Coordinates of C-alpha atoms in Angstrom, one line a residue:
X1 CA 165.1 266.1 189.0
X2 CA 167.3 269.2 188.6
X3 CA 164.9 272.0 187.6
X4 CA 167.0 273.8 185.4
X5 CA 170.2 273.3 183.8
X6 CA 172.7 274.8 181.0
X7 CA 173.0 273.8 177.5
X8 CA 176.2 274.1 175.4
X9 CA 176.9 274.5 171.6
X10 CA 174.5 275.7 169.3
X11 CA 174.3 273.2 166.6
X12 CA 170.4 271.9 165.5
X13 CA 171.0 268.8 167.8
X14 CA 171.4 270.9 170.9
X15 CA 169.2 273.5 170.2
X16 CA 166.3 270.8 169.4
X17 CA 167.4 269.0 173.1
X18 CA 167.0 272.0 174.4
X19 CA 163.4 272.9 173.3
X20 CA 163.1 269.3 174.0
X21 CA 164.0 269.8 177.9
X22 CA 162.1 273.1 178.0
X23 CA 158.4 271.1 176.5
X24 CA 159.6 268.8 179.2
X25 CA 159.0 271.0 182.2
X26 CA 162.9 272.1 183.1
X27 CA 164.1 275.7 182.8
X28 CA 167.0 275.8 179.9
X29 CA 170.0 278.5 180.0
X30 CA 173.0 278.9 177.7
X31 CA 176.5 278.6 178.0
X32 CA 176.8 281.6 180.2
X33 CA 175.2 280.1 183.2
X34 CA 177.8 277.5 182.9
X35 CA 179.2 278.4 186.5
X36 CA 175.9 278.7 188.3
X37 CA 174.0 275.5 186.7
X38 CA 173.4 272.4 188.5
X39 CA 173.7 269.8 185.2
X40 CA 176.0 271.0 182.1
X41 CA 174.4 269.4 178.9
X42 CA 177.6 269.4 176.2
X43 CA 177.5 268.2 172.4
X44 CA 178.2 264.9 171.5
X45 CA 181.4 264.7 170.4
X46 CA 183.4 267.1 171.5
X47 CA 185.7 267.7 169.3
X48 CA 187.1 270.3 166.5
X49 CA 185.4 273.7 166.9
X50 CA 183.2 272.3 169.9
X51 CA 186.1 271.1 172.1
X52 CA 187.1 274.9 172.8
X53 CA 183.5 275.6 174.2
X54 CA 182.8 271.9 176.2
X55 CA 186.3 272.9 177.9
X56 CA 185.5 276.4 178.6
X57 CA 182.4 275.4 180.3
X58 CA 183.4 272.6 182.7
X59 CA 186.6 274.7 183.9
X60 CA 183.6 276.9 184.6
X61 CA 181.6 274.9 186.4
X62 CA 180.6 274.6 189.8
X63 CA 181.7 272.6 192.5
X64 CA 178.9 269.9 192.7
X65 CA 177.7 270.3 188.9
X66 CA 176.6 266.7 186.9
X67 CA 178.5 267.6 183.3
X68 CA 176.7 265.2 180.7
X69 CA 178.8 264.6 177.4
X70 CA 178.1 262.5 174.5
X71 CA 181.3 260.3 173.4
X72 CA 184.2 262.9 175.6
X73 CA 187.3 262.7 175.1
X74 CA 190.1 261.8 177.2
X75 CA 191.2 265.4 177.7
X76 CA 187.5 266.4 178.4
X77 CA 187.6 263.8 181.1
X78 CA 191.0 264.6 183.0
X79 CA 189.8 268.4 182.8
X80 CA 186.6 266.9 185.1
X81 CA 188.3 264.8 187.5
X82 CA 190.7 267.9 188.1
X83 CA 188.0 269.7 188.6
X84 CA 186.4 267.0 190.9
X85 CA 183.3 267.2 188.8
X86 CA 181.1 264.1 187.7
X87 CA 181.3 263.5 183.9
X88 CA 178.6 260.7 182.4
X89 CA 179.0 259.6 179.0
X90 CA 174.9 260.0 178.0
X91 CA 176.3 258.2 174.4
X92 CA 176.9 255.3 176.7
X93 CA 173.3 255.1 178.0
X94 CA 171.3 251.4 176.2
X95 CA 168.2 253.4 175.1
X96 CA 170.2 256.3 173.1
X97 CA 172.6 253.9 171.4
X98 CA 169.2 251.5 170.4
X99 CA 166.9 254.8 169.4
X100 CA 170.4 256.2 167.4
X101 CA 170.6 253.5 165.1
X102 CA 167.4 254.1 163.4
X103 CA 168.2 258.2 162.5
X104 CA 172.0 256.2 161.4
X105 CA 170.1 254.0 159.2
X106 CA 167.9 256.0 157.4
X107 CA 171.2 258.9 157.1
X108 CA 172.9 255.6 155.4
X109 CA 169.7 254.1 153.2
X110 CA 170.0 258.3 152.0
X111 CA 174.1 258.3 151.2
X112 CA 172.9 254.7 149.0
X113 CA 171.0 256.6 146.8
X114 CA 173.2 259.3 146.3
X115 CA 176.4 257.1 145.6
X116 CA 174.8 254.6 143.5
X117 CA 172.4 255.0 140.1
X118 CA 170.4 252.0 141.2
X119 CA 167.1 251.5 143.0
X120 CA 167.3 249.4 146.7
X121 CA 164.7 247.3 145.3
X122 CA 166.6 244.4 144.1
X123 CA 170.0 245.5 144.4
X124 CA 172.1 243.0 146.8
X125 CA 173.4 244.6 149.9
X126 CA 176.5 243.4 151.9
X127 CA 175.9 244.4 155.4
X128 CA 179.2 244.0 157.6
X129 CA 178.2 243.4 161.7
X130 CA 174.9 242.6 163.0
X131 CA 174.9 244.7 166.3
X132 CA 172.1 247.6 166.6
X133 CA 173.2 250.1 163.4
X134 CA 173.3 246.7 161.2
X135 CA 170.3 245.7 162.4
X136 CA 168.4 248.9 162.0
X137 CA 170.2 249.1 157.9
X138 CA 169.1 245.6 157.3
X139 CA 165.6 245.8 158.0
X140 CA 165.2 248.7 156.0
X141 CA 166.6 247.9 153.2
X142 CA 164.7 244.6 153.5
X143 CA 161.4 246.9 153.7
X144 CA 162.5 248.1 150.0
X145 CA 162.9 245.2 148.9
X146 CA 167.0 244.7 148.8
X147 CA 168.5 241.5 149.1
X148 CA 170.2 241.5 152.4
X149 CA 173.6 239.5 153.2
X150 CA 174.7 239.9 156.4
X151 CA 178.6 239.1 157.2
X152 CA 179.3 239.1 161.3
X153 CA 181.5 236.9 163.4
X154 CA 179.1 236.2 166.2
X155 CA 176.9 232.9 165.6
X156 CA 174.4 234.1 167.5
X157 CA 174.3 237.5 165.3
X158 CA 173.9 234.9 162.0
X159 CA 171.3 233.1 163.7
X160 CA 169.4 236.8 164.3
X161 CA 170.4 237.8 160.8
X162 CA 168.5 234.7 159.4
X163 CA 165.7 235.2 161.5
X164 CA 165.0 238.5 160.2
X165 CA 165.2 236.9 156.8
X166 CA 168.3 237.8 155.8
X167 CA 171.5 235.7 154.2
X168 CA 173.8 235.3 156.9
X169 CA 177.3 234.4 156.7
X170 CA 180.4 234.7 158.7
X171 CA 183.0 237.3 157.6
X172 CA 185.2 234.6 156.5
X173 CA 183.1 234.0 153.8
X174 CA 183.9 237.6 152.3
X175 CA 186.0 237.1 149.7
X176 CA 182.9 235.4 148.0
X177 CA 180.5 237.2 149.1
X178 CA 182.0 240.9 148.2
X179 CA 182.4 239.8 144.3
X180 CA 178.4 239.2 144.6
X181 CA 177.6 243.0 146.0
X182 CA 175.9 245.8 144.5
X183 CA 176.7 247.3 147.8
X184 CA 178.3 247.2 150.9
X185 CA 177.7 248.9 154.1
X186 CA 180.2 247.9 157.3
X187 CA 179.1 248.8 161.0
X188 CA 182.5 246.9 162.3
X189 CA 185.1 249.5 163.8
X190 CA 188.1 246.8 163.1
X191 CA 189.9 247.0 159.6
X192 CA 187.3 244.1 158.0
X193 CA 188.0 245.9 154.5
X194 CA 191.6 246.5 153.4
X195 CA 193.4 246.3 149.8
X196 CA 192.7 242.4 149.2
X197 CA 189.3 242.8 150.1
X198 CA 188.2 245.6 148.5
X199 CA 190.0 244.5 144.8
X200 CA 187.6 241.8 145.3
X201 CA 184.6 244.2 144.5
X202 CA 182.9 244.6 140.7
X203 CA 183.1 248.3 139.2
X204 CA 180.8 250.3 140.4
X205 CA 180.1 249.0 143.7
X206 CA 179.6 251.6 147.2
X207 CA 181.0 250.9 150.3
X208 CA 179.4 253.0 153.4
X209 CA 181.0 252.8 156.5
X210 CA 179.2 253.9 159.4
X211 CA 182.0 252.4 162.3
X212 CA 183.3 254.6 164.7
X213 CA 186.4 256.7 163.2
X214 CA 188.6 255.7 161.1
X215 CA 186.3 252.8 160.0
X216 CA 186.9 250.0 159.1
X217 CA 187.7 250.2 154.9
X218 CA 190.8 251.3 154.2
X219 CA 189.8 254.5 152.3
X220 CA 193.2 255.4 150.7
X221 CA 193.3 251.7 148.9
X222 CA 190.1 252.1 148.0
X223 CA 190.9 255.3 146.0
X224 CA 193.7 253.6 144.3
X225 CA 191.6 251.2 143.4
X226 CA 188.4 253.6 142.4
X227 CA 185.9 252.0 144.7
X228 CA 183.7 254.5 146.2
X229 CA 183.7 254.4 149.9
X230 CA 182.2 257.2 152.5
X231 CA 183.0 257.1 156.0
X232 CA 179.6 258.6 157.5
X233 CA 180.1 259.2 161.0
X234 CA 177.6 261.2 163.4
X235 CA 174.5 260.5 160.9
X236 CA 171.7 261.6 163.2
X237 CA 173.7 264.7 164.0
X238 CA 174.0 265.4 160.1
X239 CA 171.0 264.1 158.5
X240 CA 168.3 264.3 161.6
X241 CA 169.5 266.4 163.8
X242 CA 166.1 267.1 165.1
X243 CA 164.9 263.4 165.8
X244 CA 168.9 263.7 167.3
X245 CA 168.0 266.5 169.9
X246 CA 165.2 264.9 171.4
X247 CA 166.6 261.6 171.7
X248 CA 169.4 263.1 173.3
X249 CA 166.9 265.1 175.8
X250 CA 164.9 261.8 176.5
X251 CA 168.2 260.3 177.7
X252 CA 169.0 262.6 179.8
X253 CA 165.5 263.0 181.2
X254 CA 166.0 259.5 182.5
X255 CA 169.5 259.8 183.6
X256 CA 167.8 262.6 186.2
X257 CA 164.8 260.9 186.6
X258 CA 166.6 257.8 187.7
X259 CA 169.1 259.7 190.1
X260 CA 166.2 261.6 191.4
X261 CA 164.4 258.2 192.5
X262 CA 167.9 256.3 193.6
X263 CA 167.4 255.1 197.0
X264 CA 169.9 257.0 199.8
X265 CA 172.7 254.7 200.8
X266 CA 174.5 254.8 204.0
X267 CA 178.2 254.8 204.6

């Protein structure tokens, strides 16, 4: 494993990785030992006021360095290959993406009771995709006693759905099902909710999306038509961003651990 390396941004997610890394046994600088360090740790996402800084630091880099990004963006990743540095989306890794979903959920279960004036307890939930986030929402608002539908196009997600005790259904069946919600939360990045669908909802009802950007509810219909929908990207970063920082740090502890222990190969 490296022994030290250089952390970028300054947000509470980074700075909890980074006294994450430190407990952890590795020596942590800041962006200013961007040219000397052997692994560059950036934000996730880095975008808007970050994307200045993640560039800044991997034009500074060193020939040789291991530049770690969460979710990078094409630029970011023609700036590394120019540079003939080795860019790894840690985002990407199975364990971050699993452990993610449960700081996305809770984020979500949060913007709920803010946008409604309604307990979870009996209230009947709409949950749109059945892959990790939709799992992680479902069984928690199960665990407070909401009445969980769960709308996905894979069988095999219904047949998961229903053995978590859940209503399953398959997204054709929305324009009955939507006219039945208190709520609806979508974890589908395709547009599942335009116009028709969302005239189909009662008064009153919230509609979270937590899909990658731009969602998929199509948010300017939905003001026409005075539904309440919130597009909720990046929970963890927003609503836990320490639980965020270490689960980012525990990724990347086994992305070095595992190159440390990868057998040589010849040519």
């Amino acid at each position: 494993m490296s022994e030290w390396l250089c952390v970028v941004g300054q947000d509470a997610r980074q700075q909890a990785a980074a006294r994450a890394l430190r407990q952890a046994g590795l020596a942590v600088a800041g962006p200013e030992q961007a040219g000397q360090a052997p692994v560059i740790l950036l934000p996730m996402g880095a975008a808007g006021d970050r994307a200045e800084v993640c560039r800044a630091a991997v034009q500074a880099a060193a020939p040789g360095a291991l530049v770690l990004a969460g979710r990078p963006d094409a630029a970011l990743r023609r700036l590394a290959e120019q540079r003939g540095l080795e860019l790894i989306d840690y985002y990407a890794r199975p364990e971050l993406v699993r452990l993610n979903a449960v700081p996305t959920a809770e984020g979500c279960l949060a913007l709920l009771l803010q946008m409604r004036d309604s307990t979870i307890w009996q209230s009947r939930f709409l949950v749109l995709g059945y892959g990790r986030v939709g799992q992680a929402v479902a069984e928690r608002l199960r665990a407070l006693g909401g009445l969980v539908t769960v709308a996905a196009r894979s069988a095999e997600q219904r047949a998961a759905a229903r053995c978590a005790n859940c209503r399953a259904a398959p997204l054709t069946a929305l324009p009955r099902l939507l006219p039945r919600a208190d709520a609806v939360v979508n974890t589908i990045p395709a547009p599942v909710l335009p116009a028709g669908q969302l005239a189909r909802l009662r008064p009153g009802t919230a509609v979270v999306d937590l899909a990658s950007a731009p969602g998929g509810t199509d948010f300017a219909a939905a003001e026409r038509l005075g539904v309440r929908a919130c597009l909720a990207p990046g929970l963890p970063g927003r609503c836990a961003p320490v639980t965020a920082g270490r689960l980012i740090a525990r990724t990347v502890l086994n992305l070095l651990n595992e190159r440390r222990t990868a057998p040589d190969t010849e040519e």
